[in-house]
mmCIF file of C-alpha atoms in Angstrom:
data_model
loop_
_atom_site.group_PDB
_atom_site.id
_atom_site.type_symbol
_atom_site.label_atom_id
_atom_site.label_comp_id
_atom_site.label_asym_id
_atom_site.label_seq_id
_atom_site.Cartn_x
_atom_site.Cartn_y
_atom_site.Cartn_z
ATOM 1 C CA UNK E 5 90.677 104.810 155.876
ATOM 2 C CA UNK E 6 88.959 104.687 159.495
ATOM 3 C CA UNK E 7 92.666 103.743 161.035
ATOM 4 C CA UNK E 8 93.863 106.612 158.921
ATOM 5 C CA UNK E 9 91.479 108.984 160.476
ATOM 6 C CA UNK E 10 91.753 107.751 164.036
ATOM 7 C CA UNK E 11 95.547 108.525 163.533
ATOM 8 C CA UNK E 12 95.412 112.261 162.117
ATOM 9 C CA UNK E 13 93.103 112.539 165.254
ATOM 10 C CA UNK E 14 95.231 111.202 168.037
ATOM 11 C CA UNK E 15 97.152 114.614 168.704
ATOM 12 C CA UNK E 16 94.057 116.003 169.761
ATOM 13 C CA UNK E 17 92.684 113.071 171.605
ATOM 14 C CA UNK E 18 96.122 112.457 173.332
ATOM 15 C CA UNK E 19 98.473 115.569 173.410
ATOM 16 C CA UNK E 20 100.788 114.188 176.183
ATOM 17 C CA UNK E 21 101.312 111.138 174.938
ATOM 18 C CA UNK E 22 101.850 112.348 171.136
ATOM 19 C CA UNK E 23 104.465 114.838 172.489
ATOM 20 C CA UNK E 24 106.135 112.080 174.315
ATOM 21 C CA UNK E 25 105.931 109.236 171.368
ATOM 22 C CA UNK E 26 106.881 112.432 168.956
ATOM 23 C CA UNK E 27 110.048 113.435 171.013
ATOM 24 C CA UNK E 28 110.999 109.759 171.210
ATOM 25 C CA UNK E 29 110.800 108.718 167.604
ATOM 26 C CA UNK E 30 113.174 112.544 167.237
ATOM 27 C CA UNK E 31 115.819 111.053 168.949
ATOM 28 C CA UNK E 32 115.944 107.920 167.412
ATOM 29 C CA UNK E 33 116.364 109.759 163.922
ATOM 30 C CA UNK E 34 118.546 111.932 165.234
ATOM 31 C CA UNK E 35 120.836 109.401 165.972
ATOM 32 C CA UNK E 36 120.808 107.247 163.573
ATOM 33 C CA UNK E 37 122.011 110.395 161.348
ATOM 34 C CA UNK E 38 125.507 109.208 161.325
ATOM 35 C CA UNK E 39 125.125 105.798 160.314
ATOM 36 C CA UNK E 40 122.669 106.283 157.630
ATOM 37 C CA UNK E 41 124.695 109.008 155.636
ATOM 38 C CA UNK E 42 127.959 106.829 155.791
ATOM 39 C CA UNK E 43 125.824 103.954 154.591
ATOM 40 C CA UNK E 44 124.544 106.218 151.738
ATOM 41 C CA UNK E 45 127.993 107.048 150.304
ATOM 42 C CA UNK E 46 129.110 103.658 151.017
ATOM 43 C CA UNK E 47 126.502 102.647 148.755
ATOM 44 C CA UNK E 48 127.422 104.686 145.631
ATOM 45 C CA UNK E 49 130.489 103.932 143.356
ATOM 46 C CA UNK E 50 132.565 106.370 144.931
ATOM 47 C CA UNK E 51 135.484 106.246 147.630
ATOM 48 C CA UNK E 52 134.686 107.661 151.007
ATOM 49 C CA UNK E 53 137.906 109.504 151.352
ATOM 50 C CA UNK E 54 137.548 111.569 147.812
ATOM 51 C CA UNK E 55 136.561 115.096 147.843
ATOM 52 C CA UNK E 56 133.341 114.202 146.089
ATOM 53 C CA UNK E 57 132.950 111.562 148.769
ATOM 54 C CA UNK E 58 133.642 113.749 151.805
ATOM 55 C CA UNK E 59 131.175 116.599 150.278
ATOM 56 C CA UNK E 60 128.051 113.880 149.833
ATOM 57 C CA UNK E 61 128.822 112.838 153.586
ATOM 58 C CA UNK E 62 128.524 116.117 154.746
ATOM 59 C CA UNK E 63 125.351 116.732 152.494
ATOM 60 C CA UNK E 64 123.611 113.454 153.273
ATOM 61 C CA UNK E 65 124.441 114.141 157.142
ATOM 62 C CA UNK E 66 123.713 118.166 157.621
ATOM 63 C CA UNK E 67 120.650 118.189 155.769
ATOM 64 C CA UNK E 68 118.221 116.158 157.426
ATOM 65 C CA UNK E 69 120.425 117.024 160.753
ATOM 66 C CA UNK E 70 119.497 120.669 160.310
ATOM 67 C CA UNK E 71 115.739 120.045 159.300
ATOM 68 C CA UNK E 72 115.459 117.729 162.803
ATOM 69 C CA UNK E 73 116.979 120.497 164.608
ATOM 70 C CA UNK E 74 114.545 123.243 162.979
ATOM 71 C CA UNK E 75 111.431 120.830 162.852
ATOM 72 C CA UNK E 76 111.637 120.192 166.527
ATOM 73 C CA UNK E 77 113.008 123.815 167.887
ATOM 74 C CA UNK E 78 109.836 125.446 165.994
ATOM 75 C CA UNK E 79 107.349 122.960 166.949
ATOM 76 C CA UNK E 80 108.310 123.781 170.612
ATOM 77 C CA UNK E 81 108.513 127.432 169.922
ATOM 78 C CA UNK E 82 104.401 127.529 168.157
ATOM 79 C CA UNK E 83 103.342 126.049 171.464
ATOM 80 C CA UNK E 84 105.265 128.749 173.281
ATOM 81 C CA UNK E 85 103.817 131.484 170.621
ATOM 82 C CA UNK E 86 100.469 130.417 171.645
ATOM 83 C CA UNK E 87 100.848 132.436 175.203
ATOM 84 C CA UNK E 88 102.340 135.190 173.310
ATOM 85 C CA UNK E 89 100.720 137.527 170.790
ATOM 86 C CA UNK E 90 101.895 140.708 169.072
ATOM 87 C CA UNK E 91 99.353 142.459 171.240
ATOM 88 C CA UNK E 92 100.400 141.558 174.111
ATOM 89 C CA UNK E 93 104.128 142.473 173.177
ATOM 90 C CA UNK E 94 103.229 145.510 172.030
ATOM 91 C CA UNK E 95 101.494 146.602 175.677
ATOM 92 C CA UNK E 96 104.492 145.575 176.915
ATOM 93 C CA UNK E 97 106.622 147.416 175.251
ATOM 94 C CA UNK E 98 104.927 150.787 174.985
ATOM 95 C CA UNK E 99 105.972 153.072 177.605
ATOM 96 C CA UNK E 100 109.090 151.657 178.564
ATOM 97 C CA UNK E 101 112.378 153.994 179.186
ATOM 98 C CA UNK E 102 115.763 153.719 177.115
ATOM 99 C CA UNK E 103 117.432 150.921 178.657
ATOM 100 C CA UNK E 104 114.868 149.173 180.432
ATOM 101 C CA UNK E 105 112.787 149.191 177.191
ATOM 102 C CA UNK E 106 115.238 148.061 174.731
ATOM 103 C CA UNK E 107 116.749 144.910 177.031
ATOM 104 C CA UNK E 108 113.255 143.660 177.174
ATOM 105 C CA UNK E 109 112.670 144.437 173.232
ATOM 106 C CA UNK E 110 115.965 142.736 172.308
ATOM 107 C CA UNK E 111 114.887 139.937 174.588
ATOM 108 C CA UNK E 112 111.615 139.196 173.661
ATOM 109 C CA UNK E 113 113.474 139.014 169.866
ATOM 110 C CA UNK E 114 114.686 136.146 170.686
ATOM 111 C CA UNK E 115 111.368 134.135 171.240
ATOM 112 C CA UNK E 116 109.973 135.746 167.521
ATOM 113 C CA UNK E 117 110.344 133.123 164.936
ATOM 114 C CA UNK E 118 111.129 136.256 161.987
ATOM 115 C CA UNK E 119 113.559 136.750 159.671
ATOM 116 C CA UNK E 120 114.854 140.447 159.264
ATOM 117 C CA UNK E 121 112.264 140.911 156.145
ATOM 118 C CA UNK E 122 109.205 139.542 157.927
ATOM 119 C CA UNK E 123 110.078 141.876 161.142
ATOM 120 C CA UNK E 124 109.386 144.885 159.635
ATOM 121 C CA UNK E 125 105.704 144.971 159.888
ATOM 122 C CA UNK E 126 105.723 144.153 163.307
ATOM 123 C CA UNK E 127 108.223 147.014 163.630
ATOM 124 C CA UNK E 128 105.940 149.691 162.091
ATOM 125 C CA UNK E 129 102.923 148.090 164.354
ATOM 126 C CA UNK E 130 105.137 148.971 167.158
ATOM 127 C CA UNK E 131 105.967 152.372 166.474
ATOM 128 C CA UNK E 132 101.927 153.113 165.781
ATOM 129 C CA UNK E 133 101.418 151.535 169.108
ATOM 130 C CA UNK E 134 103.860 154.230 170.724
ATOM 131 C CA UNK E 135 107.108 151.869 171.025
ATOM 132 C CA UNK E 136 109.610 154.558 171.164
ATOM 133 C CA UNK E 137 112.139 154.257 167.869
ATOM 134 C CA UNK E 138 115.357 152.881 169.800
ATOM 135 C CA UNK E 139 113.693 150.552 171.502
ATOM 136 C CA UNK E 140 111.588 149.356 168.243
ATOM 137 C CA UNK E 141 114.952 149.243 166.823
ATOM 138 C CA UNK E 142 116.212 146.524 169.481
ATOM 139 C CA UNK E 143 113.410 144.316 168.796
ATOM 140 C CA UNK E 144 114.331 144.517 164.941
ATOM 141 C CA UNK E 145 117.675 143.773 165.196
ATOM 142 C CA UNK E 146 117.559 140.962 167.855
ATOM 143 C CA UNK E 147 113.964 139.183 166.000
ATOM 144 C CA UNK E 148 116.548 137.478 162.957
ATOM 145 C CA UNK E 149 119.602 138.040 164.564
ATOM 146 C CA UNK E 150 119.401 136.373 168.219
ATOM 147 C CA UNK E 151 115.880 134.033 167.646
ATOM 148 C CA UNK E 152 115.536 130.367 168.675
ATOM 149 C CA UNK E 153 116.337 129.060 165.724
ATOM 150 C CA UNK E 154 120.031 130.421 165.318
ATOM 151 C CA UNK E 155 120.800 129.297 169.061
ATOM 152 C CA UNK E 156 119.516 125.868 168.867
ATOM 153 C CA UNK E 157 121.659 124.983 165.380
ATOM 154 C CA UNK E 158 124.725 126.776 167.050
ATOM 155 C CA UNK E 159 123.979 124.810 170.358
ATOM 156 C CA UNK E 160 123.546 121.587 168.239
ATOM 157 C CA UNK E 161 126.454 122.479 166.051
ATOM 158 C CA UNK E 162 128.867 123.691 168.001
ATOM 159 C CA UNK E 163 128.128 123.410 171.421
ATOM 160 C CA UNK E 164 126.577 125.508 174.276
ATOM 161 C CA UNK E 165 129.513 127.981 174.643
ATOM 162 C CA UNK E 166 129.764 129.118 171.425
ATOM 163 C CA UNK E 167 125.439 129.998 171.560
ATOM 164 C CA UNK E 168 125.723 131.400 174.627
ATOM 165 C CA UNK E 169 128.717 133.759 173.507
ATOM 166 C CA UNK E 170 126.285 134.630 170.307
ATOM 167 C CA UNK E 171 123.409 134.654 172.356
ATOM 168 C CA UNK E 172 125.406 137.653 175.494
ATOM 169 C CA UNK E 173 127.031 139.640 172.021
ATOM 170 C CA UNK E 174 124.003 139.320 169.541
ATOM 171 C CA UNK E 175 122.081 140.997 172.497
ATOM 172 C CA UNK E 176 124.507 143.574 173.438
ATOM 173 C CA UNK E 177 124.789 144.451 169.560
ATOM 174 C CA UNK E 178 120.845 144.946 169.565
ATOM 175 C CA UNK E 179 120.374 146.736 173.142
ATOM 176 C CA UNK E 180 123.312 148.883 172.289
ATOM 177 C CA UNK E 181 122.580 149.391 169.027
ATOM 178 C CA UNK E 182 118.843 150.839 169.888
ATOM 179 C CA UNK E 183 120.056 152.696 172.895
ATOM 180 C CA UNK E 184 122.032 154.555 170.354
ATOM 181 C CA UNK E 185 119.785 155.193 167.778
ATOM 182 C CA UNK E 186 117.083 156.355 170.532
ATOM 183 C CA UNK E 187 119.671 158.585 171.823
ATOM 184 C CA UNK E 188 120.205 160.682 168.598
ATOM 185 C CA UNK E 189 116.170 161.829 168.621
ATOM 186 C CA UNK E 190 115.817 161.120 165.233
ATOM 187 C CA UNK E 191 112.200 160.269 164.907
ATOM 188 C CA UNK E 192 112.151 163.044 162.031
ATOM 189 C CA UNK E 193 113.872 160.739 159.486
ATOM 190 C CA UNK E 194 110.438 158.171 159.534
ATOM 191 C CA UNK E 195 108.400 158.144 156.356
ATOM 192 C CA UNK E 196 105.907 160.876 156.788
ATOM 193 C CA UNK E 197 102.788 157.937 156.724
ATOM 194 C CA UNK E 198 104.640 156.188 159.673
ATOM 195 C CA UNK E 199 104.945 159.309 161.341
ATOM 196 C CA UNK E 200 101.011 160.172 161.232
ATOM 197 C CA UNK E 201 100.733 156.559 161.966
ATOM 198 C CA UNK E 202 102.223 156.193 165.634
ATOM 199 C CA UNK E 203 100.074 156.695 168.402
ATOM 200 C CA UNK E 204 96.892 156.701 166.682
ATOM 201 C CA UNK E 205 95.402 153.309 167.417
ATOM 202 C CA UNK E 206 95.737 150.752 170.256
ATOM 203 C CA UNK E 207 97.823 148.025 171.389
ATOM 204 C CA UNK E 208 94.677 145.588 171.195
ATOM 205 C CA UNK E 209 92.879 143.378 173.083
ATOM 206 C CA UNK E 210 95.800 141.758 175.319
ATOM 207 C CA UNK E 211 93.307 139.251 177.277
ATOM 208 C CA UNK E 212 95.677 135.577 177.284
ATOM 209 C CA UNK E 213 92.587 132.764 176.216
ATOM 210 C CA UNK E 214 92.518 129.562 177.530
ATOM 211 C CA UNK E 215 93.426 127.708 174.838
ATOM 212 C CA UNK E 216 93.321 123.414 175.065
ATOM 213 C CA UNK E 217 96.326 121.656 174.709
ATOM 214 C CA UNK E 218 95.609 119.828 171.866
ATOM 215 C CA UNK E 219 95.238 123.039 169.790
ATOM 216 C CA UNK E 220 98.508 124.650 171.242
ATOM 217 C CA UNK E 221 99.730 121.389 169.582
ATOM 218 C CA UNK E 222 97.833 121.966 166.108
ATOM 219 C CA UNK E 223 99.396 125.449 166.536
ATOM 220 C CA UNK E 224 102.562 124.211 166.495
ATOM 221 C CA UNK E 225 101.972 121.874 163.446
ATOM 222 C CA UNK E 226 101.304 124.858 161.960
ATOM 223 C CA UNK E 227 104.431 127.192 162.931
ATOM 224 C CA UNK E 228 106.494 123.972 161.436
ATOM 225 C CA UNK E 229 104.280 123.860 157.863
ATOM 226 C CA UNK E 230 105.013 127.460 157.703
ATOM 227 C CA UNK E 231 108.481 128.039 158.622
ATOM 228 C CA UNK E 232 109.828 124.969 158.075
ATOM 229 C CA UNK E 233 107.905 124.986 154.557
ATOM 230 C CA UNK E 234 109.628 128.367 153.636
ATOM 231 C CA UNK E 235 113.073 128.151 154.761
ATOM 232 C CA UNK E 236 113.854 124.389 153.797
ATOM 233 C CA UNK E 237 115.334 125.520 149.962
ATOM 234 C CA UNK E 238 117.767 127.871 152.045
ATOM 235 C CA UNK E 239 118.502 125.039 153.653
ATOM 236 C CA UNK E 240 119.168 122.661 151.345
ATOM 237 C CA UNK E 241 121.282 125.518 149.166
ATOM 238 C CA UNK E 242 123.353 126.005 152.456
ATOM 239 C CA UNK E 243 123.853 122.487 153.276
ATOM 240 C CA UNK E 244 125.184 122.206 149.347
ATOM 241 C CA UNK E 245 127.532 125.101 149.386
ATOM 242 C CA UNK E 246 128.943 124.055 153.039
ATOM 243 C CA UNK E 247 129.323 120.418 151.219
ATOM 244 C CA UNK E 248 131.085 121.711 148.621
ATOM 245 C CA UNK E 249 133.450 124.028 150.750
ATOM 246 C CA UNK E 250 133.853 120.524 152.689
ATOM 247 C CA UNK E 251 134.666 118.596 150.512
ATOM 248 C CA UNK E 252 136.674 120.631 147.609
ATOM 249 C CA UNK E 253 138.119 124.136 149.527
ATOM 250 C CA UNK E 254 141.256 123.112 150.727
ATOM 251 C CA UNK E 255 142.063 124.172 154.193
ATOM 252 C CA UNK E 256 144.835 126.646 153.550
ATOM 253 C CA UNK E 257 142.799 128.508 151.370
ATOM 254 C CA UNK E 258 140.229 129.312 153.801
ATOM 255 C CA UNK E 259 142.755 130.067 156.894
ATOM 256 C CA UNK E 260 144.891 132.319 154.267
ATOM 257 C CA UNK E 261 141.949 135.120 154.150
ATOM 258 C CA UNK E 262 139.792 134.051 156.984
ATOM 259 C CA UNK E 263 142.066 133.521 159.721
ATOM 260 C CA UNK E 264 142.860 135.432 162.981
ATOM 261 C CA UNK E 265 145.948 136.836 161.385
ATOM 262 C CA UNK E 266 144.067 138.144 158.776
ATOM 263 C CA UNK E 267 143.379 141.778 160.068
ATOM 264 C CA UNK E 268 140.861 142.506 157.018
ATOM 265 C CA UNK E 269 139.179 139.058 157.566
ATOM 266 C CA UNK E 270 135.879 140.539 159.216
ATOM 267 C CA UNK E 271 135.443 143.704 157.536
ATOM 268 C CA UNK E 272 135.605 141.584 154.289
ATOM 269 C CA UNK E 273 133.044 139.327 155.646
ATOM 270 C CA UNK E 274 130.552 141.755 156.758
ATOM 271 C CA UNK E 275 130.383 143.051 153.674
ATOM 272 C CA UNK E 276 130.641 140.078 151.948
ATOM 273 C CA UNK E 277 127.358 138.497 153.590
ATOM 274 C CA UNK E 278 125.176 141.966 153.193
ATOM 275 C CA UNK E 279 124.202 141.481 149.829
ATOM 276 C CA UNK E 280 123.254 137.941 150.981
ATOM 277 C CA UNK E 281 119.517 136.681 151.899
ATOM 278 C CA UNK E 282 118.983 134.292 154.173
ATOM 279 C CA UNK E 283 118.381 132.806 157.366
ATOM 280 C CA UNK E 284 120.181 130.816 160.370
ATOM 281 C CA UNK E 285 119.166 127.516 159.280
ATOM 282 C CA UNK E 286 120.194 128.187 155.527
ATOM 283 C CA UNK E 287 123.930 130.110 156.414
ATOM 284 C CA UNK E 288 125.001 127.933 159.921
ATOM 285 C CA UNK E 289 125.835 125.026 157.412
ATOM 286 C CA UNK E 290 128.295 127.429 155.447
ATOM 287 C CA UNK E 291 129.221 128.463 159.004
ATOM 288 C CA UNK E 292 130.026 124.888 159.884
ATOM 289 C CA UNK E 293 131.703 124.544 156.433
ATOM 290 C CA UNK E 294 133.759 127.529 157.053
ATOM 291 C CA UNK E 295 135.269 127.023 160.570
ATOM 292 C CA UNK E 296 136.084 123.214 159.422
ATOM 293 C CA UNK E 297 138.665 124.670 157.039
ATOM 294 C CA UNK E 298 140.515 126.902 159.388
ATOM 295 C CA UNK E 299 138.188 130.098 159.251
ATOM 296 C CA UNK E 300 138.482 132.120 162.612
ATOM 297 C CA UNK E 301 135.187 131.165 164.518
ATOM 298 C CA UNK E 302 134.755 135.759 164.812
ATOM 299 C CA UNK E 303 134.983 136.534 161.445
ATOM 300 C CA UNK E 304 132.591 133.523 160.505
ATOM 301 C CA UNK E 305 130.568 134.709 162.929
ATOM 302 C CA UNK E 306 130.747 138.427 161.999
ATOM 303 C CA UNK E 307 129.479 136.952 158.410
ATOM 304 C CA UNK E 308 126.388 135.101 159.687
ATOM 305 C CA UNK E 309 125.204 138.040 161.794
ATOM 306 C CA UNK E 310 125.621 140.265 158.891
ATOM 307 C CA UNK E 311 123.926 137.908 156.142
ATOM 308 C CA UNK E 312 120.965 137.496 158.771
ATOM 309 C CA UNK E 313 120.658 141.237 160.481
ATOM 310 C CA UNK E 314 121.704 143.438 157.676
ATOM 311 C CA UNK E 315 120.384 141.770 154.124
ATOM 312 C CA UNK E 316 119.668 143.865 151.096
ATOM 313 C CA UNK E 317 116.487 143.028 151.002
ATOM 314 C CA UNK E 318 116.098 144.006 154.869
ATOM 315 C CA UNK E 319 116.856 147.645 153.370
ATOM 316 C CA UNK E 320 114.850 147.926 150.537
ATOM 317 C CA UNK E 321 111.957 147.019 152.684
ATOM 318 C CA UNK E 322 112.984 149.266 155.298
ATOM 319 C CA UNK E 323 113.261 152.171 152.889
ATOM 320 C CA UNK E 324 109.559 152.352 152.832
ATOM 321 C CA UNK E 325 109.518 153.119 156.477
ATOM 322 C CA UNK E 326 113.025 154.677 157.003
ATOM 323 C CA UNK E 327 114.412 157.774 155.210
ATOM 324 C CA UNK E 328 117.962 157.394 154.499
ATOM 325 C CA UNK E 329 120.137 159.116 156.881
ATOM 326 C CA UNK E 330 117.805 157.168 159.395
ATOM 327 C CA UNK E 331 118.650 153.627 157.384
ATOM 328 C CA UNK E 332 122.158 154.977 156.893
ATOM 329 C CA UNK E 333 122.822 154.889 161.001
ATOM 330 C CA UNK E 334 120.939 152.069 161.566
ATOM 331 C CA UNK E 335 123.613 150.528 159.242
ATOM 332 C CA UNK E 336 126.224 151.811 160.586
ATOM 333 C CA UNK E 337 125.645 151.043 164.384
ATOM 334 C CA UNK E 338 124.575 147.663 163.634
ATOM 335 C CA UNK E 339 127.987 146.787 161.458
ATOM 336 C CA UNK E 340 129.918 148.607 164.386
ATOM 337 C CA UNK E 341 128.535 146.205 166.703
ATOM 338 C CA UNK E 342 128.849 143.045 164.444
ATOM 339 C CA UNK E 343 133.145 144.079 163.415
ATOM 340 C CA UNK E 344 133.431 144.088 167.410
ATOM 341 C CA UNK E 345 131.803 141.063 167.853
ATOM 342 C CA UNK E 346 133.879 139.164 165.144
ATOM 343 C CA UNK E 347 137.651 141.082 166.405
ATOM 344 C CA UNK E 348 136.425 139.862 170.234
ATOM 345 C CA UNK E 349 135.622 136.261 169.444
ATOM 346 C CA UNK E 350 138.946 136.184 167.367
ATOM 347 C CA UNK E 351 140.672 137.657 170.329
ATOM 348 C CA UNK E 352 139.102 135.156 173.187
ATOM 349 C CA UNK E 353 138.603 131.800 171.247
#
């Protein structure tokens, strides 16, 4: 019991070397990913090279692959969070011109750990704190769209060009997109209560505390229990359908609807993933999935953005902020955005 208590307690005693033995035993797993899936399937009565085979490699494999990937990428992130606060974001943001404002909105997205549901409070705290609407708008289209989590998975994935590519268009989608909606003045079309709302309190204390080490660390502990705790069903549900597209979808059908030839290909998948709800880590594996059968890399692409920046349940929740015409071009500029995205990459790569 005493050894068991000295161990819970050695984060705090040694932050530095925790991070260090931590990282270490990471990469160890992560490697031995490979390996231990084929040794899995070898194990059951089944051959390697059957579909149902192929699909429990991919399961066995992408699973624990993605929840490394997430587990460490957060961790890092809830040490990063600790030096930034809503608050502080906020200040920043309030004030700032069209253009200059909605660049640094978009970017600071990318460092929020929120899906496009859980962005929308922090969206009407920045329109009470003065935030003008387009630039509010930027920030709640990059936050699920262009975070930390999406580019590390793609970056692990599929390699750094194809999450930097995401990383330039996702941001040009969410600048644009903001510049646009600031541009049309249409502050009118908030909910009356939001509208009485903005301007009427503070952006808070904004004061950075010294905070130790070891409980930047405990912080991070944290961001992964509640993240990773929430999103690791999606997961698992992804990782299964992108198994089963693996291992049973042969790769004609996919290429024969979701090819580059196939002018109707990202339309259809736009509107195929908006009455989806999910994340990055729970759609990249059907992304992954996808592009191994001969799906065009845009129109898969096209599909994640619009499963993770323009979900149903995104809308409903927005309607309680948002009167329609104002939801209604939100939607609009967004899926613009996201159709050029997927016809570019289809058109480059």
């Amino acid at each position: 019991m005493q050894a068991l208590q000295q161990l819970r307690r050695f984060p705090a005693q040694q932050p530095l070397l925790f991070v260090l033995l931590a990282t270490a035993v990471w990469f160890l797993l992560y490697r031995s990913l490979i390996p231990a899936s084929e040794a899995l399937v070898a194990a059951l009565p089944i051959e390697r090279d059957s579909h149902l085979g192929g699909a429990l490699q991919f399961f066995f494999y992408d699973t624990p692959k993605v929840l490394l990937l997430l587990t460490g990428i957060v961790f890092v992130m809830g040490i990063i969070h600790t030096f930034i606060s809503p608050e502080r974001t906020r200040a920043m943001l309030s004030g700032k011109r069209l253009g200059v404002g909605n660049a640094m909105a978009a970017t600071l997205g990318i460092v929020t750990p929120f899906c496009s549901c859980s962005a929308v409070p922090l969206f009407i705290g920045f329109l009470q704190a003065g935030v003008p609407l387009g630039v509010t708008f930027s920030f709640l289209i990059a936050a699920p769209m262009v975070n930390e989590v999406a580019l590390i998975l793609l970056f692990g994935l599929f390699g750094w060009q194809v999450a930097a590519l995401y990383l330039v268009m996702g941001l040009l989608i969410a600048i644009v997109a903001g510049m646009l909606i600031g541009k049309l003045n249409m502050e009118e079309h908030l909910e009356d209560w939001v509208r009485k709302m903005q301007n009427t309190q503070s952006a808070g204390n904004v004061g950075a505390s010294a905070m130790p080490w070891a409980e930047r660390i405990q912080h991070g502990f944290g961001h992964v229990r509640e993240i990773v705790g929430k999103v690791w069903p999606y997961i698992v549900v992804g990782v299964g359908l992108g198994a089963l597209i693996h291992g049973f979808v042969p790769e004609d059908f996919m290429a024969s609807f979701m090819g580059k030839d196939v002018w109707w290909a990202v339309p259809a998948a736009v509107l195929l993933g908006v009455p989806m709800y999910t994340n990055a880590a729970g759609v990249i594996p059907i992304v992954q999935a996808l592009l191994a059968k001969g799906a065009a890399l845009g129109t898969v692409l096209a599909f994640m953005m619009s499963v993770i920046a323009l979900s149903a349940p995104e809308m409903i929740i927005l309607r309680k902020v948002l009167k329609p015409r104002l939801i209604a071009t939100f939607i609009g500029v967004v899926a613009t955005g996201i159709l050029l995205v997927g016809y570019i990459f289809n058109l480059v790569l």
